[in-house]
Short mmCIF file of C-alpha atoms in Angstrom, two decimals:
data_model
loop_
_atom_site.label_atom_id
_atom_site.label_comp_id
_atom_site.label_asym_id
_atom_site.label_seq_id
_atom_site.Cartn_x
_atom_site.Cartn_y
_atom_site.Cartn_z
CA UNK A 1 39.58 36.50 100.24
CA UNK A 2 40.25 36.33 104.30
CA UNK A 3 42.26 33.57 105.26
CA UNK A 4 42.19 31.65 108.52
CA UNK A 5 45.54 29.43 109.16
CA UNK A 6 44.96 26.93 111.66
CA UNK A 7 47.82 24.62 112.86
CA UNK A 8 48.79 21.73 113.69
CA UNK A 9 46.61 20.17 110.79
CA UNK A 10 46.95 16.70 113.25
CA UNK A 11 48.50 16.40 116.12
CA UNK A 12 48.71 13.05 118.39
CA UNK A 13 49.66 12.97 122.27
CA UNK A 14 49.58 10.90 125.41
CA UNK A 15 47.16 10.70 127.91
CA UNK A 16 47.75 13.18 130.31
CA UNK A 17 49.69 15.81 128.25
CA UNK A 18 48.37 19.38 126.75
CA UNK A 19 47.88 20.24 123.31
CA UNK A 20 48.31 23.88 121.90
CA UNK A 21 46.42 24.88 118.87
CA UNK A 22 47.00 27.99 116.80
CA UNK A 23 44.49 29.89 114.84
CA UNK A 24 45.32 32.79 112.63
CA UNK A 25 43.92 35.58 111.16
CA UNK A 26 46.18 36.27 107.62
CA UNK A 27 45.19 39.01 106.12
CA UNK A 28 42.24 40.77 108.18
CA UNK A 29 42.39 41.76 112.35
CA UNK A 30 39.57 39.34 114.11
CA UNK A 31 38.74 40.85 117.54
CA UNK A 32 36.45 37.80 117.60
CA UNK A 33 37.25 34.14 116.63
CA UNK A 34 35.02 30.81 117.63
CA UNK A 35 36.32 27.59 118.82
CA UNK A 36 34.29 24.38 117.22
CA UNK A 37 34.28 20.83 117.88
CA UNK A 38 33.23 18.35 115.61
CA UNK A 39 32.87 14.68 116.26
CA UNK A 40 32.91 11.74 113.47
CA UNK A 41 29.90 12.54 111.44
CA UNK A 42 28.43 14.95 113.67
CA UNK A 43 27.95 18.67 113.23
CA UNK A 44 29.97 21.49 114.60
CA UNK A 45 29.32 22.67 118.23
CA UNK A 46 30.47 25.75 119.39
CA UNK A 47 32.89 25.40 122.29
CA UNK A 48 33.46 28.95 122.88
CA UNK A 49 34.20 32.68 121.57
CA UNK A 50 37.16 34.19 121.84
CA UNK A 51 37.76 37.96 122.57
CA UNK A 52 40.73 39.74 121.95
CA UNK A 53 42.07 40.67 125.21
CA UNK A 54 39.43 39.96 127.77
CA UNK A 55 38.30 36.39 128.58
CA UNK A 56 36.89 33.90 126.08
CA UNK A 57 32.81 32.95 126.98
CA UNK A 58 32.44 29.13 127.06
CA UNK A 59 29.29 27.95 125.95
CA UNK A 60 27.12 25.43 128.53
CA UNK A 61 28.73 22.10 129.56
CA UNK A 62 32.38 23.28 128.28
CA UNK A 63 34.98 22.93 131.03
CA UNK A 64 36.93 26.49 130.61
CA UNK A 65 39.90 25.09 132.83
CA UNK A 66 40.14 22.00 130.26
CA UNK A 67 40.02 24.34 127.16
CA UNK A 68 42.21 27.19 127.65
CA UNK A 69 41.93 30.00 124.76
CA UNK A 70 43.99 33.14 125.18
CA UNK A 71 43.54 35.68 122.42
CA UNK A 72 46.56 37.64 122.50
CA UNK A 73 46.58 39.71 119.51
CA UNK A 74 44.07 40.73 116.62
CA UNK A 75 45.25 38.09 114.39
CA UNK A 76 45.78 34.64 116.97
CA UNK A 77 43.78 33.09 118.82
CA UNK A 78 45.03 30.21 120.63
CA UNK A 79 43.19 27.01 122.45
CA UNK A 80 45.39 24.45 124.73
CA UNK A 81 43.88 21.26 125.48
CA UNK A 82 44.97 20.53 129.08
CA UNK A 83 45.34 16.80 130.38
CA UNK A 84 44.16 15.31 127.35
CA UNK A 85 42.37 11.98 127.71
CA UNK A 86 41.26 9.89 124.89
CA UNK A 87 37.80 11.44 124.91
CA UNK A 88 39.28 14.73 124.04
CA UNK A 89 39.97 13.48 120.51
CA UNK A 90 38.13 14.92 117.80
CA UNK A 91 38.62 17.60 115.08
CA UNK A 92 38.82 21.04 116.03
CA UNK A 93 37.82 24.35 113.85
CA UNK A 94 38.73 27.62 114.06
CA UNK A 95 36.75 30.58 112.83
CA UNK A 96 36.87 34.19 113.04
CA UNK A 97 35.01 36.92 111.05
CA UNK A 98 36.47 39.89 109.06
CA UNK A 99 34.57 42.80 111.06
CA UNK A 100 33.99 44.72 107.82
CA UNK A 101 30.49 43.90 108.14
CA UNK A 102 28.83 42.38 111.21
CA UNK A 103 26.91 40.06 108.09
CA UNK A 104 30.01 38.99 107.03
CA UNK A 105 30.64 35.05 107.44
CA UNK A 106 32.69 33.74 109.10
CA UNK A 107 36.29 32.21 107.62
CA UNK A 108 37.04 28.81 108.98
CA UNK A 109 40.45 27.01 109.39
CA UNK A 110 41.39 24.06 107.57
CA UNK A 111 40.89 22.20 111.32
CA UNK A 112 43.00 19.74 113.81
CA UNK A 113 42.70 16.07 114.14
CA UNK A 114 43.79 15.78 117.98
CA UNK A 115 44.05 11.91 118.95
CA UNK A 116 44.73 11.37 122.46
CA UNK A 117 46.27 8.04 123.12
CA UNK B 1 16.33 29.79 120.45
CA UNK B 2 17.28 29.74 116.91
CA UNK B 3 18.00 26.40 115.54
CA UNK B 4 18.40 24.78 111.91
CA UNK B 5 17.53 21.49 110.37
CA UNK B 6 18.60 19.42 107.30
CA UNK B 7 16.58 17.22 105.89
CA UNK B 8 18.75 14.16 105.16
CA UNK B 9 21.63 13.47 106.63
CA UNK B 10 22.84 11.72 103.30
CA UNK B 11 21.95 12.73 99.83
CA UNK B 12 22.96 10.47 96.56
CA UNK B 13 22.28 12.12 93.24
CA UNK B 14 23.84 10.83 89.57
CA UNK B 15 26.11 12.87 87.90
CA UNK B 16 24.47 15.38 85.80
CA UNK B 17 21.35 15.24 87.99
CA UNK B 18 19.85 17.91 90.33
CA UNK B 19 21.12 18.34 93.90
CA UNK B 20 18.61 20.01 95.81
CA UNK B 21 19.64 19.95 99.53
CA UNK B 22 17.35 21.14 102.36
CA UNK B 23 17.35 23.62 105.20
CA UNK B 24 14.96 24.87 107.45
CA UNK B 25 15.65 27.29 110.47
CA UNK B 26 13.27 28.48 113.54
CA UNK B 27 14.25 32.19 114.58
CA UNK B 28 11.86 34.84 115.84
CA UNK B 29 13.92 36.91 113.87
CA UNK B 30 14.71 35.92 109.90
CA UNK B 31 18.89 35.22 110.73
CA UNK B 32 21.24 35.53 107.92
CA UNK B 33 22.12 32.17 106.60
CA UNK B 34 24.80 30.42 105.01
CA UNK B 35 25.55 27.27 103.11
CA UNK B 36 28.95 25.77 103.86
CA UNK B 37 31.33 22.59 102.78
CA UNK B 38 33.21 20.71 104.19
CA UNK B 39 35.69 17.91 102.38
CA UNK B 40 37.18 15.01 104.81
CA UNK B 41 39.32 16.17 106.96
CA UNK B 42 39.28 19.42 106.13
CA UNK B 43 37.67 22.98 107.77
CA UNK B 44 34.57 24.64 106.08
CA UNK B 45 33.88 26.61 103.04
CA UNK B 46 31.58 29.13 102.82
CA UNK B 47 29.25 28.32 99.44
CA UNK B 48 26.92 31.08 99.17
CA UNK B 49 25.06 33.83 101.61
CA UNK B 50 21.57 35.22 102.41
CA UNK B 51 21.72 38.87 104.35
CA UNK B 52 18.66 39.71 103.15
CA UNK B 53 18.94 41.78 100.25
CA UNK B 54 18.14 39.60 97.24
CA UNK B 55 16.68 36.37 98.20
CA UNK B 56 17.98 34.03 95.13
CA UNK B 57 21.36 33.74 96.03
CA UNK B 58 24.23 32.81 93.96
CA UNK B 59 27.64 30.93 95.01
CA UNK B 60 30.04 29.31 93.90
CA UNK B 61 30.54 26.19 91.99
CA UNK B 62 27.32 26.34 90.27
CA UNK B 63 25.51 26.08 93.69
CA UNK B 64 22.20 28.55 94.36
CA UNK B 65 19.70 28.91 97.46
CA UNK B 66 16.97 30.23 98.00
CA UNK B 67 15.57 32.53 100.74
CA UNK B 68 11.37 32.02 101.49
CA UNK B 69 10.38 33.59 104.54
CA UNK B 70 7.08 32.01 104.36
CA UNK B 71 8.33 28.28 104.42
CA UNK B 72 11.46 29.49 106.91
CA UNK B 73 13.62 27.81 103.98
CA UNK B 74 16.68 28.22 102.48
CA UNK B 75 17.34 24.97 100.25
CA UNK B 76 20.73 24.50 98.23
CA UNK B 77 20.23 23.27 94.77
CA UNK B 78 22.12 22.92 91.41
CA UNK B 79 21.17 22.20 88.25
CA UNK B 80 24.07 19.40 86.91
CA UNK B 81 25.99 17.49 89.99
CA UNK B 82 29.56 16.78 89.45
CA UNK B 83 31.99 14.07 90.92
CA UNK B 84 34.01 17.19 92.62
CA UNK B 85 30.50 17.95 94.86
CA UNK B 86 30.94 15.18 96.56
CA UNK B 87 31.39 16.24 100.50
CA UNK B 88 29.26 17.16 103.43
CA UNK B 89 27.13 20.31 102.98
CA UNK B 90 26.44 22.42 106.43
CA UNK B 91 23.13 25.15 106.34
CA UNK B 92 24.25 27.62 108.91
CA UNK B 93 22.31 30.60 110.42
CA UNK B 94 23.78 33.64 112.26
CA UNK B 95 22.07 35.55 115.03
CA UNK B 96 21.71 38.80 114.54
CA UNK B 97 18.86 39.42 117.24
CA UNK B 98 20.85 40.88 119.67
CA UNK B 99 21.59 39.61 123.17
CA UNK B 100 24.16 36.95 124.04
CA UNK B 101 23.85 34.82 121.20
CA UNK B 102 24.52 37.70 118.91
CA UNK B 103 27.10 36.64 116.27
CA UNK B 104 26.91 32.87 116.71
CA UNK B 105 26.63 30.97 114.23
CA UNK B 106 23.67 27.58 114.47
CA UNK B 107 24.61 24.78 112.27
CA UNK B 108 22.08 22.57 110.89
CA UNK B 109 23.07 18.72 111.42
CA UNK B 110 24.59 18.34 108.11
CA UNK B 111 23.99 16.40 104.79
CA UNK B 112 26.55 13.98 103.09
CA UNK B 113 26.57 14.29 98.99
CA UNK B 114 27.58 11.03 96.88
CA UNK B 115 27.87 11.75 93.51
CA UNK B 116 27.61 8.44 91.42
CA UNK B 117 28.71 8.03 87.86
#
Protein backbone atom coordinates (compact mmCIF):
# COMPACT_ATOMS: atom_id res chain seq x y z
CA UNK A 1 0.00 0.00 0.00
CA UNK A 2 1.04 3.98 -0.25
CA UNK A 3 3.64 4.87 1.99
CA UNK A 4 4.24 8.22 3.66
CA UNK A 5 8.02 8.63 5.12
CA UNK A 6 8.18 11.30 7.51
CA UNK A 7 11.54 12.32 9.12
CA UNK A 8 13.14 13.19 11.70
CA UNK A 9 11.08 10.61 13.85
CA UNK A 10 12.34 13.19 17.01
CA UNK A 11 14.16 15.91 16.80
CA UNK A 12 15.24 18.30 19.88
CA UNK A 13 16.52 22.07 19.51
CA UNK A 14 17.13 25.31 21.33
CA UNK A 15 15.03 28.04 21.83
CA UNK A 16 15.31 30.25 19.12
CA UNK A 17 16.49 27.88 16.32
CA UNK A 18 14.34 26.34 13.19
CA UNK A 19 13.39 22.92 12.68
CA UNK A 20 12.95 21.29 9.13
CA UNK A 21 10.64 18.42 8.73
CA UNK A 22 10.39 16.15 5.72
CA UNK A 23 7.39 14.36 4.49
CA UNK A 24 7.42 11.94 1.64
CA UNK A 25 5.36 10.48 -0.71
CA UNK A 26 7.12 6.69 -1.59
CA UNK A 27 5.46 5.17 -3.97
CA UNK A 28 2.41 7.42 -5.25
CA UNK A 29 2.71 11.50 -6.53
CA UNK A 30 0.61 13.65 -3.73
CA UNK A 31 -0.22 17.06 -5.27
CA UNK A 32 -1.82 17.49 -1.84
CA UNK A 33 -0.38 16.64 1.65
CA UNK A 34 -1.79 18.01 5.27
CA UNK A 35 0.24 19.23 8.09
CA UNK A 36 -1.23 18.00 11.74
CA UNK A 37 -0.46 18.83 15.16
CA UNK A 38 -1.17 16.80 17.95
CA UNK A 39 -0.72 17.66 21.57
CA UNK A 40 -0.33 15.03 24.63
CA UNK A 41 -3.60 13.27 24.58
CA UNK A 42 -5.34 15.51 22.36
CA UNK A 43 -6.60 14.94 18.84
CA UNK A 44 -5.08 15.97 15.60
CA UNK A 45 -5.65 19.57 14.32
CA UNK A 46 -5.05 20.46 11.00
CA UNK A 47 -2.36 23.12 10.67
CA UNK A 48 -2.48 23.48 7.04
CA UNK A 49 -2.63 21.92 3.34
CA UNK A 50 -0.03 21.83 1.26
CA UNK A 51 -0.15 22.31 -2.60
CA UNK A 52 2.33 21.30 -4.89
CA UNK A 53 3.73 24.37 -6.28
CA UNK A 54 1.52 27.21 -5.24
CA UNK A 55 1.21 28.30 -1.58
CA UNK A 56 0.13 26.08 1.31
CA UNK A 57 -3.57 27.42 2.98
CA UNK A 58 -3.15 27.72 6.78
CA UNK A 59 -6.08 26.99 8.64
CA UNK A 60 -7.46 29.89 11.36
CA UNK A 61 -5.13 30.93 14.22
CA UNK A 62 -1.91 29.23 12.44
CA UNK A 63 0.93 31.73 12.07
CA UNK A 64 2.07 30.95 8.23
CA UNK A 65 5.44 32.92 8.86
CA UNK A 66 6.08 30.50 12.01
CA UNK A 67 5.22 27.32 9.96
CA UNK A 68 6.82 27.45 6.71
CA UNK A 69 5.73 24.46 4.21
CA UNK A 70 7.13 24.52 0.71
CA UNK A 71 5.94 21.70 -1.50
CA UNK A 72 8.49 21.38 -4.02
CA UNK A 73 7.83 18.31 -5.85
CA UNK A 74 4.92 15.63 -6.15
CA UNK A 75 6.42 13.43 -3.65
CA UNK A 76 7.87 16.11 -0.56
CA UNK A 77 6.39 18.23 1.24
CA UNK A 78 8.35 20.04 3.67
CA UNK A 79 7.36 22.19 7.05
CA UNK A 80 10.22 24.37 8.96
CA UNK A 81 9.47 25.43 12.33
CA UNK A 82 10.99 28.93 12.57
CA UNK A 83 12.23 30.37 16.06
CA UNK A 84 11.11 27.55 17.96
CA UNK A 85 10.08 28.25 21.54
CA UNK A 86 9.18 25.65 24.00
CA UNK A 87 5.49 25.94 23.16
CA UNK A 88 6.19 24.77 19.72
CA UNK A 89 6.81 21.25 21.04
CA UNK A 90 4.49 18.67 20.19
CA UNK A 91 4.19 15.79 17.65
CA UNK A 92 3.77 16.54 14.19
CA UNK A 93 1.93 14.30 11.29
CA UNK A 94 2.16 14.26 7.90
CA UNK A 95 -0.47 13.08 5.49
CA UNK A 96 -1.07 13.10 1.92
CA UNK A 97 -3.61 11.17 -0.25
CA UNK A 98 -2.97 8.90 -3.30
CA UNK A 99 -5.23 10.93 -5.91
CA UNK A 100 -6.47 7.67 -7.45
CA UNK A 101 -9.69 8.38 -5.98
CA UNK A 102 -10.74 11.67 -4.37
CA UNK A 103 -12.41 8.87 -1.51
CA UNK A 104 -9.26 7.57 -1.01
CA UNK A 105 -7.81 8.11 2.69
CA UNK A 106 -5.39 9.62 3.46
CA UNK A 107 -1.70 7.87 4.34
CA UNK A 108 -0.16 9.31 7.42
CA UNK A 109 3.57 9.48 8.48
CA UNK A 110 4.93 7.73 11.30
CA UNK A 111 5.14 11.60 12.96
CA UNK A 112 7.92 13.99 14.78
CA UNK A 113 8.40 14.53 18.41
CA UNK A 114 9.85 18.24 18.21
CA UNK A 115 10.98 19.38 21.88
CA UNK A 116 12.05 22.83 22.04
CA UNK A 117 14.29 23.50 24.94
CA UNK B 1 -19.57 22.70 9.78
CA UNK B 2 -18.94 19.09 9.88
CA UNK B 3 -17.67 17.83 13.10
CA UNK B 4 -17.26 14.27 14.85
CA UNK B 5 -17.57 12.98 18.35
CA UNK B 6 -16.38 9.93 20.37
CA UNK B 7 -18.02 8.83 23.02
CA UNK B 8 -15.34 8.04 25.63
CA UNK B 9 -12.27 9.25 25.64
CA UNK B 10 -11.02 5.92 27.34
CA UNK B 11 -12.39 2.50 26.76
CA UNK B 12 -11.22 -0.73 28.99
CA UNK B 13 -12.51 -4.05 27.74
CA UNK B 14 -11.04 -7.79 28.95
CA UNK B 15 -9.39 -9.77 26.62
CA UNK B 16 -11.68 -11.82 24.63
CA UNK B 17 -14.51 -9.33 25.24
CA UNK B 18 -16.32 -6.99 22.76
CA UNK B 19 -14.85 -3.59 21.85
CA UNK B 20 -17.48 -1.53 20.58
CA UNK B 21 -16.14 2.07 20.18
CA UNK B 22 -18.37 5.05 19.27
CA UNK B 23 -18.63 7.75 16.66
CA UNK B 24 -21.02 10.16 15.75
CA UNK B 25 -20.58 12.98 13.04
CA UNK B 26 -22.88 16.20 12.14
CA UNK B 27 -22.59 16.96 8.25
CA UNK B 28 -25.35 18.31 6.04
CA UNK B 29 -23.93 16.04 3.75
CA UNK B 30 -23.31 12.07 4.83
CA UNK B 31 -19.01 12.53 4.63
CA UNK B 32 -17.03 9.48 4.06
CA UNK B 33 -15.60 8.25 7.26
CA UNK B 34 -12.77 6.50 8.55
CA UNK B 35 -11.55 4.68 11.60
CA UNK B 36 -7.87 5.17 12.35
CA UNK B 37 -5.00 4.03 15.06
CA UNK B 38 -2.66 5.34 16.43
CA UNK B 39 0.17 3.43 18.80
CA UNK B 40 2.42 5.85 21.18
CA UNK B 41 4.47 7.72 19.47
CA UNK B 42 3.69 6.73 16.35
CA UNK B 43 1.54 8.35 13.08
CA UNK B 44 -1.97 6.88 12.19
CA UNK B 45 -3.30 3.84 10.61
CA UNK B 46 -6.08 3.71 8.61
CA UNK B 47 -8.48 0.62 10.09
CA UNK B 48 -11.34 0.45 7.88
CA UNK B 49 -13.50 2.92 5.39
CA UNK B 50 -17.12 3.99 4.67
CA UNK B 51 -17.54 5.72 0.94
CA UNK B 52 -20.80 4.79 0.80
CA UNK B 53 -21.20 1.77 -1.08
CA UNK B 54 -21.80 -1.03 1.41
CA UNK B 55 -22.49 0.23 4.80
CA UNK B 56 -21.00 -2.83 7.04
CA UNK B 57 -17.57 -2.26 6.59
CA UNK B 58 -14.77 -4.56 7.07
CA UNK B 59 -10.97 -3.75 8.17
CA UNK B 60 -8.39 -5.01 9.36
CA UNK B 61 -7.44 -6.80 12.43
CA UNK B 62 -10.75 -8.20 13.04
CA UNK B 63 -12.17 -4.61 13.42
CA UNK B 64 -15.84 -3.75 11.61
CA UNK B 65 -18.08 -0.43 11.55
CA UNK B 66 -20.97 0.30 10.76
CA UNK B 67 -22.57 3.05 8.60
CA UNK B 68 -26.49 4.23 9.88
CA UNK B 69 -27.52 7.29 8.33
CA UNK B 70 -30.43 7.51 10.54
CA UNK B 71 -28.44 7.63 13.93
CA UNK B 72 -25.42 9.74 11.97
CA UNK B 73 -23.22 6.70 13.38
CA UNK B 74 -20.46 4.89 12.48
CA UNK B 75 -19.35 2.76 15.67
CA UNK B 76 -16.12 0.45 15.61
CA UNK B 77 -16.65 -2.88 17.14
CA UNK B 78 -15.02 -6.38 17.34
CA UNK B 79 -16.08 -9.40 18.44
CA UNK B 80 -12.80 -10.88 20.70
CA UNK B 81 -10.27 -7.91 21.98
CA UNK B 82 -6.69 -8.77 22.00
CA UNK B 83 -3.64 -7.41 24.07
CA UNK B 84 -2.15 -6.07 20.51
CA UNK B 85 -5.54 -3.53 20.31
CA UNK B 86 -4.41 -1.75 22.81
CA UNK B 87 -3.84 2.07 21.41
CA UNK B 88 -5.85 5.14 20.74
CA UNK B 89 -8.61 4.75 18.10
CA UNK B 90 -9.42 8.15 15.94
CA UNK B 91 -13.21 8.25 13.93
CA UNK B 92 -12.39 10.56 11.12
CA UNK B 93 -14.76 12.11 8.49
CA UNK B 94 -13.80 13.64 5.11
CA UNK B 95 -15.61 16.46 3.38
CA UNK B 96 -16.67 15.86 0.31
CA UNK B 97 -19.34 18.79 0.09
CA UNK B 98 -17.49 20.93 -1.90
CA UNK B 99 -16.20 24.40 -1.04
CA UNK B 100 -13.09 25.15 0.98
CA UNK B 101 -13.20 22.46 3.33
CA UNK B 102 -13.32 19.98 0.53
CA UNK B 103 -10.82 17.15 1.23
CA UNK B 104 -10.20 17.79 4.94
CA UNK B 105 -10.30 15.45 7.01
CA UNK B 106 -12.47 16.15 10.90
CA UNK B 107 -11.18 14.01 13.60
CA UNK B 108 -13.31 12.99 16.35
CA UNK B 109 -11.52 13.61 19.89
CA UNK B 110 -10.25 10.19 20.19
CA UNK B 111 -10.72 7.05 22.43
CA UNK B 112 -7.88 5.23 24.40
CA UNK B 113 -8.27 1.13 24.38
CA UNK B 114 -6.81 -0.90 27.51
CA UNK B 115 -6.97 -4.31 26.97
CA UNK B 116 -6.72 -6.20 30.41
CA UNK B 117 -5.87 -9.83 30.84
Amino acid sequence: GAVVSQHPSRVICKSGTSVKIECRSLDFQATTMFWYRQFPKQSLMLMATSNEGSKATYEQGVEKDKFLINHASLTLSTLTVTSAHPEDSSFYICSARDPQGHNSPLHFGNGTRLTVT
Amino acid sequence: AQSVTQLGSHVSVSEGALVLLRCNYSSSVPPYLFWYVQYPNQGLQLLLKYTSAATLVKGINGFEAEFKKSETSFHLTKPSAHMSDAAEYFCAALNNAGGTSEGKLTFGQGTILTVHP
